[in-house]
CSV table of C-alpha atoms and ligand atoms in Angstrom, one decimal:
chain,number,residue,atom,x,y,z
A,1,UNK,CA,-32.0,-26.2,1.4
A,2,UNK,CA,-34.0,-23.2,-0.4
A,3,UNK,CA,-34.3,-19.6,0.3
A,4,UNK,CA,-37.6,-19.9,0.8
A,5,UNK,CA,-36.8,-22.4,4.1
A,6,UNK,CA,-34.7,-19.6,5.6
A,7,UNK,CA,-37.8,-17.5,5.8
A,8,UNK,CA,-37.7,-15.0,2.8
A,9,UNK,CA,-40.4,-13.4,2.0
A,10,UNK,CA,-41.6,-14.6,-2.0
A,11,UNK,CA,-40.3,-11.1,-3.5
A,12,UNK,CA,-36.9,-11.8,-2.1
A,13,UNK,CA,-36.8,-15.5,-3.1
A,14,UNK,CA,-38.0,-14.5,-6.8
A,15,UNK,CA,-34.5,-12.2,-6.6
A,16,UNK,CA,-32.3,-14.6,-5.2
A,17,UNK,CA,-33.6,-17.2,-8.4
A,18,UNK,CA,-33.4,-14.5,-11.1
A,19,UNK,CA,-29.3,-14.0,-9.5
A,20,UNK,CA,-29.2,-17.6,-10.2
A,21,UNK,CA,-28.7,-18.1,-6.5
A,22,UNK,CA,-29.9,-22.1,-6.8
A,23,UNK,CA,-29.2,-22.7,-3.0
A,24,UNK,CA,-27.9,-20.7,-0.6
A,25,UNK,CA,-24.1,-20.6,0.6
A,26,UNK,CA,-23.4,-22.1,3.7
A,27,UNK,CA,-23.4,-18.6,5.8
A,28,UNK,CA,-26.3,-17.7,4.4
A,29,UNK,CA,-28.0,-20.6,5.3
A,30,UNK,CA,-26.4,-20.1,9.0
A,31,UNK,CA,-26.8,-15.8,9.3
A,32,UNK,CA,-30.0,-15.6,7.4
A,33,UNK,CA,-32.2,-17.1,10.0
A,34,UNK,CA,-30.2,-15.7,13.1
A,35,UNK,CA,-30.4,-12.1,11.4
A,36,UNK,CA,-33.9,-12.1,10.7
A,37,UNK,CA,-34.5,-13.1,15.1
A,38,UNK,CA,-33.3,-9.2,15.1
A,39,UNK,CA,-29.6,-10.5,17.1
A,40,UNK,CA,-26.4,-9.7,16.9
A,41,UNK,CA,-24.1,-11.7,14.0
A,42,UNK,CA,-20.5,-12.4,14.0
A,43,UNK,CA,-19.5,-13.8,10.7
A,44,UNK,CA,-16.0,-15.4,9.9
A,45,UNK,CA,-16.4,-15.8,6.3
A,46,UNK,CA,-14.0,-14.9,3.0
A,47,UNK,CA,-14.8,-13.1,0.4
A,48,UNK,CA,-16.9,-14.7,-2.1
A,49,UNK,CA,-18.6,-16.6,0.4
A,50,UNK,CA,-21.7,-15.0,-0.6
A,51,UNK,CA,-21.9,-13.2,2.7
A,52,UNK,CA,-23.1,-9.7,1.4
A,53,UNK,CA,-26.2,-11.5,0.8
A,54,UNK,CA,-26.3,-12.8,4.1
A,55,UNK,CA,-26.6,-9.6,5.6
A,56,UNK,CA,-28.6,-7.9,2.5
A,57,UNK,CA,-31.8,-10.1,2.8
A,58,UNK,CA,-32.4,-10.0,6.4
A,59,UNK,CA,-32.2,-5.9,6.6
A,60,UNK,CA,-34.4,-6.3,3.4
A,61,UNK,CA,-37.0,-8.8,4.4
A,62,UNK,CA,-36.9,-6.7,7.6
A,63,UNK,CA,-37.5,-3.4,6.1
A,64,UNK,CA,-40.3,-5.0,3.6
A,65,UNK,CA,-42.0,-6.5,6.6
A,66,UNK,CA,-43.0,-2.6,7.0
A,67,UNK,CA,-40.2,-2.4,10.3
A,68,UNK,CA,-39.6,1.0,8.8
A,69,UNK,CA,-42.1,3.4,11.6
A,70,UNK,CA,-41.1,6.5,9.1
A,71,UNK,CA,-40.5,5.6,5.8
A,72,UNK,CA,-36.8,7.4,4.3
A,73,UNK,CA,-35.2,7.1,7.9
A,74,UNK,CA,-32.1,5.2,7.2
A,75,UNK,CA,-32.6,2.1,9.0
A,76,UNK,CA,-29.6,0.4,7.8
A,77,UNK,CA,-26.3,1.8,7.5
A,78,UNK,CA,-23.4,-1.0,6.0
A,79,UNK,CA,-19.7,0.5,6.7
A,80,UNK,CA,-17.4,-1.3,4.0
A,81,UNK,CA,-13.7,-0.3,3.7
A,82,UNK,CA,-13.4,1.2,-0.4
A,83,UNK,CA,-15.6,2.6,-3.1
A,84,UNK,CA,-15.4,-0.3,-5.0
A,85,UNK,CA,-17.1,-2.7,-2.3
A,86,UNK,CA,-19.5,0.1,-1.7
A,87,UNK,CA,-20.7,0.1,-5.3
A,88,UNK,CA,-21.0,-3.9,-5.4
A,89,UNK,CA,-23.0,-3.8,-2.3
A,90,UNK,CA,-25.6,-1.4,-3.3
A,91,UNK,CA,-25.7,-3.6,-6.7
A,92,UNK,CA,-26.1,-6.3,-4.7
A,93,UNK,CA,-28.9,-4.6,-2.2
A,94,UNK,CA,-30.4,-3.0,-5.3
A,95,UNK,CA,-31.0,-6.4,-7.5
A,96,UNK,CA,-32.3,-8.8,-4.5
A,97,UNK,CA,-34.8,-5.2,-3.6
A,98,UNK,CA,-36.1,-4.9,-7.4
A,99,UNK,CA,-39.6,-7.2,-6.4
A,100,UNK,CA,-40.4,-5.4,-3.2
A,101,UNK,CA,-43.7,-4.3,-3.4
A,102,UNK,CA,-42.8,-0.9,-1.5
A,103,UNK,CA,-39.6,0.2,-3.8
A,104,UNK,CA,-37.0,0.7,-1.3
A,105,UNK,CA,-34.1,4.0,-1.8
A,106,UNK,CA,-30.4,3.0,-1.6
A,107,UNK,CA,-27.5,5.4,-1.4
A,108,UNK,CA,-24.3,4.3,-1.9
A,109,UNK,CA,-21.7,6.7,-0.8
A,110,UNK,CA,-17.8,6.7,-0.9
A,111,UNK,CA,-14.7,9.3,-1.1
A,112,UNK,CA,-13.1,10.1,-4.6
A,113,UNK,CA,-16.1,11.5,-6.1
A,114,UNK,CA,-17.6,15.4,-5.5
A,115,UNK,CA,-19.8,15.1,-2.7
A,116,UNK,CA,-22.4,17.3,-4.1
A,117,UNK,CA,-24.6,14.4,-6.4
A,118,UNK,CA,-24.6,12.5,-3.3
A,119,UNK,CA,-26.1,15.6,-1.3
A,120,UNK,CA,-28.4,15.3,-3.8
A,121,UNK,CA,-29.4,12.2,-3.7
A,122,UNK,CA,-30.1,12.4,0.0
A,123,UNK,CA,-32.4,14.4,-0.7
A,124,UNK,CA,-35.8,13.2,0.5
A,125,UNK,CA,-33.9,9.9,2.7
A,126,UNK,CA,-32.3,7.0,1.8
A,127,UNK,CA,-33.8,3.4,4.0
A,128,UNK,CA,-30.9,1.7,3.2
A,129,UNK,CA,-27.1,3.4,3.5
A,130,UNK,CA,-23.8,1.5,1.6
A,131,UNK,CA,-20.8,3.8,2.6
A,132,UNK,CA,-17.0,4.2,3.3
A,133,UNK,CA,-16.7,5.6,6.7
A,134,UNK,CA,-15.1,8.8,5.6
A,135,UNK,CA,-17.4,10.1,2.9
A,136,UNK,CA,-20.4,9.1,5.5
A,137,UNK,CA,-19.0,11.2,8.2
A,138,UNK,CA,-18.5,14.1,6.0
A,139,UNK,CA,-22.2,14.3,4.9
A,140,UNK,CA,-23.5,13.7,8.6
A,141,UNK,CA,-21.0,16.8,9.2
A,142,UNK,CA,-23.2,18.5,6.4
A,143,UNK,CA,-26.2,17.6,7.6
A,144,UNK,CA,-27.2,16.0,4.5
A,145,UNK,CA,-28.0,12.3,6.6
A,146,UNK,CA,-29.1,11.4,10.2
A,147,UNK,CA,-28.0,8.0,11.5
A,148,UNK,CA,-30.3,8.3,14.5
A,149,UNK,CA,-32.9,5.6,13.4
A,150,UNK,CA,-30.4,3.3,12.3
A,151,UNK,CA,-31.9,-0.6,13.4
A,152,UNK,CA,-29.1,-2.2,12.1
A,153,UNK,CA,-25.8,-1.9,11.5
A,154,UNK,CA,-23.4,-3.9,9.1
A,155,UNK,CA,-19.6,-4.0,9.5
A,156,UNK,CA,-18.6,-5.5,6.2
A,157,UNK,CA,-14.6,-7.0,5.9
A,158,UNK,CA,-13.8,-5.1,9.4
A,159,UNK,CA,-10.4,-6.5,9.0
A,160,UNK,CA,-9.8,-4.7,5.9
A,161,UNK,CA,-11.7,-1.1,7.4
A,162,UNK,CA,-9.4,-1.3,10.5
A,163,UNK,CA,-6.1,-1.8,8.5
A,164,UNK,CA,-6.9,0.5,6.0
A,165,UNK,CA,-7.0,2.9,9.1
A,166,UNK,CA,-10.6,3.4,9.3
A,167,UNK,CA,-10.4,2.6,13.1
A,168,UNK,CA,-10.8,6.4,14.3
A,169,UNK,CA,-13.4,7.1,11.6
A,170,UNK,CA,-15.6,4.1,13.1
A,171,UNK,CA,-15.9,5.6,16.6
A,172,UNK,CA,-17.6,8.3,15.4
A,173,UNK,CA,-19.7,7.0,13.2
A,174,UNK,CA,-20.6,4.8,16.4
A,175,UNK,CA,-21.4,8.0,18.1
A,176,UNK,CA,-24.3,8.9,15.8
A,177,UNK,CA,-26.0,5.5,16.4
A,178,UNK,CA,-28.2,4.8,18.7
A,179,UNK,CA,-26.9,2.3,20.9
A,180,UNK,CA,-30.3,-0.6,20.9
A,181,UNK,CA,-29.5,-1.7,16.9
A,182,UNK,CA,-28.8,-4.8,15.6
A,183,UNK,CA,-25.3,-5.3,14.7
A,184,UNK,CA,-24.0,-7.7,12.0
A,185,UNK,CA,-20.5,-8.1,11.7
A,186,UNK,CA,-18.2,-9.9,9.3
A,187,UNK,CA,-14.5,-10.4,8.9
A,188,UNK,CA,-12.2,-13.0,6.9
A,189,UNK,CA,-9.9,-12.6,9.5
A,190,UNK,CA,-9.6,-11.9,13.2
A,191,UNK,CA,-6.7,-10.7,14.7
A,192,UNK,CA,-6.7,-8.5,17.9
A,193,UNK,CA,-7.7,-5.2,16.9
A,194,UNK,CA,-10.8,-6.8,14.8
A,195,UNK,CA,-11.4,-9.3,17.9
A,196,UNK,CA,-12.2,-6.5,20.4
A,197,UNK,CA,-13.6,-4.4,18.2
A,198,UNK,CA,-16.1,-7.1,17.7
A,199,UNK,CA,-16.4,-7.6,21.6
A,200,UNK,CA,-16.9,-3.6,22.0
A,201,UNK,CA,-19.9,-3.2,19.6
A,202,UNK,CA,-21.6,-7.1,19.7
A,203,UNK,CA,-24.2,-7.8,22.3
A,204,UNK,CA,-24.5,-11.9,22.9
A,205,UNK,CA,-23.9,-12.4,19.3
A,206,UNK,CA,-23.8,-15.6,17.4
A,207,UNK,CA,-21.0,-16.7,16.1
A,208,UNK,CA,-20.8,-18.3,12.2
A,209,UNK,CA,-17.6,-19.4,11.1
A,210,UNK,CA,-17.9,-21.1,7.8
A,211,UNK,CA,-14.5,-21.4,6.4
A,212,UNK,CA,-14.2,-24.2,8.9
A,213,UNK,CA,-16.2,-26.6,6.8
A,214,UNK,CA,-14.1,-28.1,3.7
A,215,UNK,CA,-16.7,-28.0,1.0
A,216,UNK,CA,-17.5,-24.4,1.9
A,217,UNK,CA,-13.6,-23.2,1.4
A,218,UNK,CA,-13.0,-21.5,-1.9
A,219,UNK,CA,-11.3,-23.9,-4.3
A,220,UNK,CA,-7.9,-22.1,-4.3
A,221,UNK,CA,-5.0,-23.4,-5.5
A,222,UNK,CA,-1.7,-21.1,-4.6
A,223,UNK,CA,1.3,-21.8,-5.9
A,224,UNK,CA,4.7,-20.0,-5.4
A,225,UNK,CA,7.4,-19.6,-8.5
A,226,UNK,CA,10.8,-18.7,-7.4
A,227,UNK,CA,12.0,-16.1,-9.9
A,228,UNK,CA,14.6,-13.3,-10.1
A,229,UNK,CA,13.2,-9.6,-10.0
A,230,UNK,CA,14.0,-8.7,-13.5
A,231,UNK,CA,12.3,-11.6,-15.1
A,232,UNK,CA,8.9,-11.6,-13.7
A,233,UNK,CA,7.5,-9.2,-16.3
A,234,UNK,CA,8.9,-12.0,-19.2
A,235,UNK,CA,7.5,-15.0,-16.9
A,236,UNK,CA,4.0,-13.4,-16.2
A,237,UNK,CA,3.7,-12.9,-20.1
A,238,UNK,CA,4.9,-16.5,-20.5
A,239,UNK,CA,2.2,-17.9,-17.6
A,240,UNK,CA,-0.7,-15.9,-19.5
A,241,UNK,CA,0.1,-17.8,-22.8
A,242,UNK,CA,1.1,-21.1,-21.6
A,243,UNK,CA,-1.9,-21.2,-19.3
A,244,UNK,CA,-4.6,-19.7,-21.3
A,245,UNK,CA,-6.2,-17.6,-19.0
A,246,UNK,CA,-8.9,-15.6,-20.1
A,247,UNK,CA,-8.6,-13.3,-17.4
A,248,UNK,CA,-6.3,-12.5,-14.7
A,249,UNK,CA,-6.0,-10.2,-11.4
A,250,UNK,CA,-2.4,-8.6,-11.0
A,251,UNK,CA,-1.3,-7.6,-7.9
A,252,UNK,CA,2.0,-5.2,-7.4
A,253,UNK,CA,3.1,-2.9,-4.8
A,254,UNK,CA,2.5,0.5,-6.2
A,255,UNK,CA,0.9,3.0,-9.2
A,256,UNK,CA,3.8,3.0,-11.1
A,257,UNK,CA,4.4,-0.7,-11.2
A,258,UNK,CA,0.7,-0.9,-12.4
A,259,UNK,CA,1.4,1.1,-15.2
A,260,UNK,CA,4.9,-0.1,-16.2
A,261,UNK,CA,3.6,-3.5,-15.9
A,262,UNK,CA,0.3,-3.4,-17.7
A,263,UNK,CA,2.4,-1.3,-20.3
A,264,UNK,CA,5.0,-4.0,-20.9
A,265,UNK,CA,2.0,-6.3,-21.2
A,266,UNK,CA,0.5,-3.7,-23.7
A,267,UNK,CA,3.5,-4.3,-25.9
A,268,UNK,CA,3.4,-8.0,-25.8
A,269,UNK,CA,0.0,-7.7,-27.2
A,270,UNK,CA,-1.6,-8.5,-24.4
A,271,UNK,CA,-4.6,-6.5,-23.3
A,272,UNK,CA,-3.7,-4.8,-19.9
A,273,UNK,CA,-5.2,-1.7,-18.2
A,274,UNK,CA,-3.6,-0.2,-15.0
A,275,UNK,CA,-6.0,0.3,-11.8
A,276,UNK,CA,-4.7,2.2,-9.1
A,277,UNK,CA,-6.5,4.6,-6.6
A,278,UNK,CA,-5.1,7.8,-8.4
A,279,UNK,CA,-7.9,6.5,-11.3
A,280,UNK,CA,-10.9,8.5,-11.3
A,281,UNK,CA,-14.2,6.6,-10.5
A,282,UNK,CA,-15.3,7.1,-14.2
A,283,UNK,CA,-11.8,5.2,-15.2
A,284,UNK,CA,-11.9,2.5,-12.6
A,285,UNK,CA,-15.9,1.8,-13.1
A,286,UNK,CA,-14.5,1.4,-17.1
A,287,UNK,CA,-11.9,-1.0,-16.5
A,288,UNK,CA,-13.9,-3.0,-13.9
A,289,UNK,CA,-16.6,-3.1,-16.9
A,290,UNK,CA,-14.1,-3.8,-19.6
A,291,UNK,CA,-12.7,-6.7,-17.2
A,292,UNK,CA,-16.3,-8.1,-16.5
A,293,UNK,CA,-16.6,-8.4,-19.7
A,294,UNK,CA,-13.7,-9.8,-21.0
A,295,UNK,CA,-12.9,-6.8,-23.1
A,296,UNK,CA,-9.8,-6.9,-20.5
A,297,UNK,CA,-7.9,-9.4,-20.1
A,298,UNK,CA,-5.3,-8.6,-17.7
A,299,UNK,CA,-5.7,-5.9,-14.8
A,300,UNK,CA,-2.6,-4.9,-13.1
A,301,UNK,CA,-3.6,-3.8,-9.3
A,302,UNK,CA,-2.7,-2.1,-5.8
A,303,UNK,CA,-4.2,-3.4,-3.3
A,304,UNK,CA,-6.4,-0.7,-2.2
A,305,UNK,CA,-8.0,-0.3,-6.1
A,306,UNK,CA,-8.4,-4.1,-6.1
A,307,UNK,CA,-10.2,-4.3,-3.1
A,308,UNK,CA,-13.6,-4.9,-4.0
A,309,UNK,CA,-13.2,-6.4,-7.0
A,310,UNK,CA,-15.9,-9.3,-7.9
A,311,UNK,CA,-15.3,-10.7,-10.8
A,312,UNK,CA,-17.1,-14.3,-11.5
A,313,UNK,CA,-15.2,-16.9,-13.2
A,314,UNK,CA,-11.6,-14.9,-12.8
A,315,UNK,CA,-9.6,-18.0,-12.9
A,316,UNK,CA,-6.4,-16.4,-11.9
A,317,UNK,CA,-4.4,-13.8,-9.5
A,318,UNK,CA,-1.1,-13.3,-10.0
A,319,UNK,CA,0.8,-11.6,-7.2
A,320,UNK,CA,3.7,-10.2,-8.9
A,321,UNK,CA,4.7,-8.1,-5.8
A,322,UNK,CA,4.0,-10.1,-2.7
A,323,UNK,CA,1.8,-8.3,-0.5
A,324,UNK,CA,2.8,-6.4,2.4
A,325,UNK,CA,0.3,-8.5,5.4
A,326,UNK,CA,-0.7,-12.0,5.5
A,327,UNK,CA,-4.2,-10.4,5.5
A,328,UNK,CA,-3.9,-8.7,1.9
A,329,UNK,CA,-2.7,-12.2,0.9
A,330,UNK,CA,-6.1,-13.7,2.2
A,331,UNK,CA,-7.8,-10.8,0.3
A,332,UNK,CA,-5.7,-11.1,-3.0
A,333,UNK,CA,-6.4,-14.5,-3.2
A,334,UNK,CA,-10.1,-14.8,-2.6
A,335,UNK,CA,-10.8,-12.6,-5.8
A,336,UNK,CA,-11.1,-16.0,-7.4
A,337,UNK,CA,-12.4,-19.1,-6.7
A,338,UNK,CA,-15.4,-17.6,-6.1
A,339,UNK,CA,-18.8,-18.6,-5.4
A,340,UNK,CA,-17.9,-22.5,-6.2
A,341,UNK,CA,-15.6,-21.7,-9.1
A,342,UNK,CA,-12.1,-22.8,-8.4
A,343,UNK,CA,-8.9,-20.5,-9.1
A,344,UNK,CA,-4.8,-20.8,-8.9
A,345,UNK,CA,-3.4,-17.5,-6.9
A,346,UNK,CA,0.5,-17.8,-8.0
A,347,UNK,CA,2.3,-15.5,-6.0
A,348,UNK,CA,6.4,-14.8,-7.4
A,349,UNK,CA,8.8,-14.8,-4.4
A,350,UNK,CA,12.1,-13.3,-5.8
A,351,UNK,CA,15.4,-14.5,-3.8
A,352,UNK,CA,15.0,-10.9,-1.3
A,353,UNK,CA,11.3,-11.7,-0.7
A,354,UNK,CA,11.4,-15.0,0.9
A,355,UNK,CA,11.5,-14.7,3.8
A,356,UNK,CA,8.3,-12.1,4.0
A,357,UNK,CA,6.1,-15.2,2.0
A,358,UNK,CA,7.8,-17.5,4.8
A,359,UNK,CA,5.8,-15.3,7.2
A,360,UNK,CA,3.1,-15.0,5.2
A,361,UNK,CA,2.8,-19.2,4.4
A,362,UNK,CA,3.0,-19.0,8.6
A,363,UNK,CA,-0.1,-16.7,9.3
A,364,UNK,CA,-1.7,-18.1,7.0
A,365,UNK,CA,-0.9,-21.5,8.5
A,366,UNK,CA,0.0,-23.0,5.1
A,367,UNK,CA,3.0,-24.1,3.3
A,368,UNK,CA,3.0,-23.8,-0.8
A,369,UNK,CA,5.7,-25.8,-2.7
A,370,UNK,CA,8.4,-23.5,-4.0
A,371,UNK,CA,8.7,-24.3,-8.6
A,372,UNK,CA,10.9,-23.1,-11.0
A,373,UNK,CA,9.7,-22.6,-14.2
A,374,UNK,CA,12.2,-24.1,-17.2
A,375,UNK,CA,13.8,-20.9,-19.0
A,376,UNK,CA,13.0,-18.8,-15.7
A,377,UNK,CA,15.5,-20.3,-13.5
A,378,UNK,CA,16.5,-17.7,-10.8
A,379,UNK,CA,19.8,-16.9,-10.2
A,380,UNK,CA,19.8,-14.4,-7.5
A,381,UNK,CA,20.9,-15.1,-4.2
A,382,UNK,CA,18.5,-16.0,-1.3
A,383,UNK,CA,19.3,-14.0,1.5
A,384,UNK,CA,19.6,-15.4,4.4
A,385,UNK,CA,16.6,-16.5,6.4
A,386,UNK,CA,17.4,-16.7,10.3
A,387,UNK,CA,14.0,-15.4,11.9
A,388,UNK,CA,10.9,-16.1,10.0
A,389,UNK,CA,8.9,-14.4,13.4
A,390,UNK,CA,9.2,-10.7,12.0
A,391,UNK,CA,12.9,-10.0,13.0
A,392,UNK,CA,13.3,-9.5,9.3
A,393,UNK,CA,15.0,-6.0,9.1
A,394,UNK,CA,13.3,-3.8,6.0
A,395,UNK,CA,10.1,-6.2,5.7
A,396,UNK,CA,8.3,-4.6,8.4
A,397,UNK,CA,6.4,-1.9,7.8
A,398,UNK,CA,7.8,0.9,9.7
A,399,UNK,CA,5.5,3.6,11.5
A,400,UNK,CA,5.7,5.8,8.7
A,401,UNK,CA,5.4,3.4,6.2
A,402,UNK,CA,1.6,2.6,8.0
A,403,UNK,CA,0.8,6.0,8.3
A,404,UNK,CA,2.3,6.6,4.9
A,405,UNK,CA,-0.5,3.5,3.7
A,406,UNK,CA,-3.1,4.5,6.4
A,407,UNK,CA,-3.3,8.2,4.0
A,408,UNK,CA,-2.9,6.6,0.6
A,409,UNK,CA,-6.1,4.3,1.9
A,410,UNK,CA,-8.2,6.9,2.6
A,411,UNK,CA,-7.3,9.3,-1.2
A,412,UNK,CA,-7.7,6.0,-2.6
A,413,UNK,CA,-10.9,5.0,-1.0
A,414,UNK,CA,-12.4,7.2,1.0
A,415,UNK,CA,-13.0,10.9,2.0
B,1,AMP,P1,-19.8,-12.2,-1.8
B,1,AMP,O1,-19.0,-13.1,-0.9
B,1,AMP,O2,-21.0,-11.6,-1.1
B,1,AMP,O3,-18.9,-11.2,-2.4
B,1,AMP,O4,-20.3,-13.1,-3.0
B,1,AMP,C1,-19.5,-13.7,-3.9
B,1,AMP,C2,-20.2,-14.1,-5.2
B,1,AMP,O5,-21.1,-15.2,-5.0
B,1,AMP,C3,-21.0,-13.0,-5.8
B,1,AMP,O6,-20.6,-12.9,-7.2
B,1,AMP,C4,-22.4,-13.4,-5.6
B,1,AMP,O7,-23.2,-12.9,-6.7
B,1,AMP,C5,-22.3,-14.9,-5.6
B,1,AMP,N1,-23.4,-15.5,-4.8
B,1,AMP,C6,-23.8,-15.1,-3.6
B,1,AMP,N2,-24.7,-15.9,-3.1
B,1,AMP,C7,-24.8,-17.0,-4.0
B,1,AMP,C8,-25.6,-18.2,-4.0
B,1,AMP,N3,-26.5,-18.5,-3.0
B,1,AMP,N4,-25.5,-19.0,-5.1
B,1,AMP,C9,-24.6,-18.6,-6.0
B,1,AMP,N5,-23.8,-17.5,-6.1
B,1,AMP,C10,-23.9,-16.7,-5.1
């Protein structure tokens, strides 16, 4: 199948070539057509499923097709959940636009950053808006955007917005839409809250679900290495070495272990960098660069800087602090095996964390084979393991501990 077959206009095809996009992924090939009939898309896909370009040439063939009545309305407003994902979006929007014959104004807008450039940049319009919902909101509040022409709206990883707290923040962006749009909405994962969020703002949609088809899944291979607390600094230099990689995506629980971590690396002479959401944009925008690049080649992560990290060819994640939902382990683990490349997502499950990747292994569905590594043979305890359903007392996030996250997720990537 070609892009051309899907019904792309020949600037948009000449894009998708010069991407090296030889054929497209299976939901573009499914949401490309259905989004350019003008209906109402529910995607199911992972990241690196190519799905941002799903949604970016239909609003783009649609908008060269001269659908625009007043040019510098915003047409099309895509909600993602973190600055990061907003700036790989409008890259993405931005390259696939570059052979339009009518040259088309993207604003990308997230939190973080002063607010005043992006006043600024308003100036004049923007046809195509890429924002976090916070940031968006305050700049309606300031007048500097109107969201009443919007023709289509994109709810990119709605999972992640919701969990990241975004939920209240959505209903009133909702509120400054008008309600006959187009609606295009894509998740990895749907649990309730994303479910009828889905059924509240889609009208008759059609539903694509690509992870169900082998060949489309993301060539992941996790694996899970028992090891005691203290030694996973020691192991993870060891893995790097013994396993060559030329990259690799770090996950731990807070700031300060991304720094300790990345440090202890530092001294190993091993090229680390810290990215947490405390960074400034300038700092993360360097290490993302430095990563890309491989000027970097480790990056100790939270989850909330990580989150829209794309990386091509990142052959490994390393989840040194097991995440806190079985959602952020879907998330962590699609940064590689990207796009057709395959990856190994080792996560470490220390003797007290067992039990939480039991639960996670059960969301998920999956069960990884527990290894030891020779020399890093744990000898901490397992605690005992009598409910695997939740009843696990200090695993679960408590109230504050979410609303605790919900406020570090919107310093760290929005408002
Ligand atoms: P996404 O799921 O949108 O984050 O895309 C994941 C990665 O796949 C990005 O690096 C894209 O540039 C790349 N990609 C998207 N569509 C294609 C395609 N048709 N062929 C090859 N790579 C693609």
């Amino acid at each position: 199948m070609s892009f051309e077959s899907l019904g792309l206009s020949p600037a948009l095809v000449r894009a998708t070539r010069e991407r090296a996009y030889l054929e497209p992924t299976a939901i573009q090939a499914e949401a490309i057509p259905v989004a350019l009939r003008g209906v109402d898309v529910l995607g199911c896909a992972q990241t690196g499923s190519g799905k941002t370009a799903a949604f970016a040439l239909p609003i783009l063939e649609h908008l060269a097709q001269g659908r625009r009545d007043r040019p510098r309305r915003t047409h099309a407003l895509i909600l993602v959940p973190t600055r990061e994902l907003a700036a790989q979006v409008g890259d993405t929007f931005r390259n696939l636009a570059q052979y339009l014959p009518e040259p088309l104004k993207i604003a990308v807008l997230f939190g973080g950053v002063s607010i005043n450039p992006q006043m600024m940049g308003l100036r004049g319009g923007a046809d195509i808006v890429v924002a976090t919902p916070g940031r968006l909101l305050d700049l309606v509040e300031h007048n500097a955007l109107k969201l009443g022409e919007v023709n289509t709206l994109v709810l990119d990883e709605a999972d992640r917005l919701l969990d990241l707290g975004f939920a209240e923040e959505l209903a009133r962006v909702l509120e400054e839409l008008p309600p006959r749009r187009q609606n295009l909405f894509f998740s990895a994962t749907f649990p309730p809250a994303v479910q009828s969020l889905a059924d509240q703002l889609l009208r008759d949609p059609v539903r694509i679900q690509v992870e169900a088809q082998p060949q489309e899944q993301p060539d992941i291979l996790q694996r899970a290495i028992e090891v005691d607390t203290a030694k996973r600094t020691p192991l993870l230099r060891y893995l790097i070495k013994e396993q060559g990689w030329s990259r690799v995506l770090v996950f731990v629980a807070t700031k300060y272990a991304t720094e300790l971590v990345s440090h202890k690396l530092g001294l190993a002479g091993i090229h680390a960098q810290a990215f947490h959401g405390e960074l400034s944009q300038g700092a993360r925008t360097q290490v993302l660069s430095d990563f890309k690049a491989s000027r970097l080649q480790v990056v100790v992560a939270t989850d909330v800087a990580a989150r829209g990290i794309d990386v091509a060819r990142l052959p490994a994640v390393v989840n040194y602090d097991l995440p806190r939902s079985a959602v952020d382990y879907t998330h962590r683990i699609g940064r590689t095996g990207r796009a057709g490349q395959s990856g190994v997502a080792i996560s470490f499950v220390t003797a007290d964390a067992e039990a939480h990747f039991r639960l996670i292994e059960k969301r998920q569905g999956v069960r990884v084979l527990r290894e030891q590594i020779p020399g890093f043979e744990p000898v901490e305890a397992a605690l005992p393991v009598a409910d695997v359903n939740g009843g696990i007392k200090g695993k679960r996030p408590s109230k504050k501990d979410k609303l605790r996250a919900a406020a570090l997720a919107r310093t760290g990537s929005s408002t």
